[in-house]
Amino acid sequence: MAQVRIRKRGKTFSYIFEAGKKSDGKRKVVEKGGFATRNLAYDAGVAAYIDWKHGNIGIVSENIALKDFMTNWLKNVVALNVKPNTMQMYSAYFKKYILPKLGDIPVQELTPAKLDAWIRELSQEGYAKNTLSQMRMLIRNALNYAIYPAKLISANPANYIKVPKKAPTNVVKRHIITKEKLSELLEKYPFGSPYYIPILILYHTGMRISEVCGLTWDNFDLENNVVTLNKQIVYLNKKGYFFSTLKTQSSNRYIFISNFLAGELKRWKNQQIENEKIAGDSYIYVYRNSEDKIIQQSKSSEKVDAEKVLPVCTRLDGRAIFKYLLTNIFKDEGINAHSFRHTHATMLIENGAIPKGVARRLGHSNTAITQNLYTHNTRKLQEDAAEIFEKAVQANP
């Protein structure tokens, strides 16, 4: 292999090859020495060159701890292929669930038995089935990379473990928001409050909270009562808030809204104009820069090199409303944002909406997700089932 050169350094041999260029344009050279013979150096050099050509993350140890391997894999492989918020989630999963219990075990010493004990222990600690599935997926993908191109192991022990069937399906309690509870919320946060519109949108559309926060006025066609969903707001640690694409491709969708909600949105749009007049130069404008980062500054400040956007959900001074504000309010009320989504879907199903239509409205890829996550065994569903069966018996005695 002409790309790999061998040279003698004292009594040992070294291999050397070029691996692209550095950021300053200079050649980047990989070199390693200490080999007893020219042939040993050449064989090692060829293996290293092939690893580099196939995107190996640079791990050369024959016995490497899982924490070191996955840290490099996440940084140098995963980060190049997923959205920043997904990368943030994977890193958090790794640090919280994998690192403390498996991090010091060498990759080559991981066995199905060790991984099975790990996932069963997490299950016994009360983690939800979906979380455990995410953990299994993450470590399985990492160990697939350990097989190739890292060539540290020959088989993936994570392929043989399963999430315990008794793991809880849903740890976060989702409540049905009754009409009385909704009235209580709207009485506490009436029109003019910055939280009135977000609450209405959540209740009347079943959107995810990050989608609601990401709405801008160009998403709405209020004459035809349609909202188009194509972005959300996410928070990246130590970086700030960003506009981002939606969770999945099926999350990109349009939703028809009621005349009532459209009317309230029109009222709020006019109220925002009045709020700006009242605040004057201290009113806050919201911008989106070339990296999709959200910048907020008063209208009297110097212009920034970014696109001005018009968020739907804002505070009275124009600042955008972020997820944590709404989450804290709902927590004080004994509910969470998914309670609105759960309520919306359940009300639709109970009143005869076709599951496929509900799934599309919620941005799910299939009806099974909708029915399993957001509809529950309500009294009304049971009564309807009994009534349908009784009519069937009477029709076919």
PDB file of C-alpha atoms in Angstrom, residues 170-178 181-182 185 198-199 201-203 206-210 212 323-344 373-374:
ATOM      1  CA  ASN A 170     -45.775   5.459  31.010  1.00  0.00           C
ATOM      2  CA  VAL A 171     -44.123   6.947  34.090  1.00  0.00           C
ATOM      3  CA  VAL A 172     -45.304  10.511  33.481  1.00  0.00           C
ATOM      4  CA  LYS A 173     -48.934  10.720  34.551  1.00  0.00           C
ATOM      5  CA  ARG A 174     -51.183  12.201  31.896  1.00  0.00           C
ATOM      6  CA  HIS A 175     -54.395  13.670  33.232  1.00  0.00           C
ATOM      7  CA  ILE A 176     -57.569  14.412  31.355  1.00  0.00           C
ATOM      8  CA  ILE A 177     -58.137  18.156  31.533  1.00  0.00           C
ATOM      9  CA  THR A 178     -61.807  18.608  32.280  1.00  0.00           C
ATOM     10  CA  LYS A 181     -60.103  22.616  34.890  1.00  0.00           C
ATOM     11  CA  LEU A 182     -59.767  24.457  31.580  1.00  0.00           C
ATOM     12  CA  LEU A 185     -56.902  27.905  33.991  1.00  0.00           C
ATOM     13  CA  PRO A 198     -50.577  28.921  24.529  1.00  0.00           C
ATOM     14  CA  ILE A 199     -53.159  27.202  26.740  1.00  0.00           C
ATOM     15  CA  ILE A 201     -53.633  26.271  21.309  1.00  0.00           C
ATOM     16  CA  LEU A 202     -52.533  23.252  23.364  1.00  0.00           C
ATOM     17  CA  TYR A 203     -56.107  22.373  24.277  1.00  0.00           C
ATOM     18  CA  GLY A 206     -53.060  18.718  20.661  1.00  0.00           C
ATOM     19  CA  MET A 207     -49.725  20.158  19.524  1.00  0.00           C
ATOM     20  CA  ARG A 208     -46.501  19.389  21.350  1.00  0.00           C
ATOM     21  CA  ILE A 209     -45.394  22.194  23.659  1.00  0.00           C
ATOM     22  CA  SER A 210     -42.193  22.798  21.664  1.00  0.00           C
ATOM     23  CA  VAL A 212     -46.552  25.719  20.155  1.00  0.00           C
ATOM     24  CA  LYS A 323     -41.102  25.709  27.196  1.00  0.00           C
ATOM     25  CA  TYR A 324     -39.816  26.052  30.752  1.00  0.00           C
ATOM     26  CA  LEU A 325     -42.231  28.918  31.517  1.00  0.00           C
ATOM     27  CA  LEU A 326     -45.269  26.878  30.540  1.00  0.00           C
ATOM     28  CA  THR A 327     -43.926  23.727  32.182  1.00  0.00           C
ATOM     29  CA  ASN A 328     -43.550  25.514  35.514  1.00  0.00           C
ATOM     30  CA  ILE A 329     -47.074  26.913  35.337  1.00  0.00           C
ATOM     31  CA  PHE A 330     -48.589  23.539  34.536  1.00  0.00           C
ATOM     32  CA  LYS A 331     -46.591  21.867  37.310  1.00  0.00           C
ATOM     33  CA  ASP A 332     -48.101  24.302  39.816  1.00  0.00           C
ATOM     34  CA  GLU A 333     -51.531  23.319  38.487  1.00  0.00           C
ATOM     35  CA  GLY A 334     -50.881  19.598  38.908  1.00  0.00           C
ATOM     36  CA  ILE A 335     -50.814  18.853  35.161  1.00  0.00           C
ATOM     37  CA  ASN A 336     -48.241  18.747  32.375  1.00  0.00           C
ATOM     38  CA  ALA A 337     -48.113  19.787  28.724  1.00  0.00           C
ATOM     39  CA  HIS A 338     -48.825  16.256  27.534  1.00  0.00           C
ATOM     40  CA  SER A 339     -52.066  16.343  29.494  1.00  0.00           C
ATOM     41  CA  PHE A 340     -53.433  18.709  26.847  1.00  0.00           C
ATOM     42  CA  ARG A 341     -52.289  16.416  24.026  1.00  0.00           C
ATOM     43  CA  HIS A 342     -53.679  13.376  25.817  1.00  0.00           C
ATOM     44  CA  THR A 343     -56.999  15.142  26.420  1.00  0.00           C
ATOM     45  CA  HIS A 344     -57.286  16.330  22.829  1.00  0.00           C
ATOM     46  CA  LEU A 373     -50.193   6.682  24.115  1.00  0.00           C
ATOM     47  CA  TYR A 374     -53.056   9.145  24.074  1.00  0.00           C
TER      48      TYR A 374
END
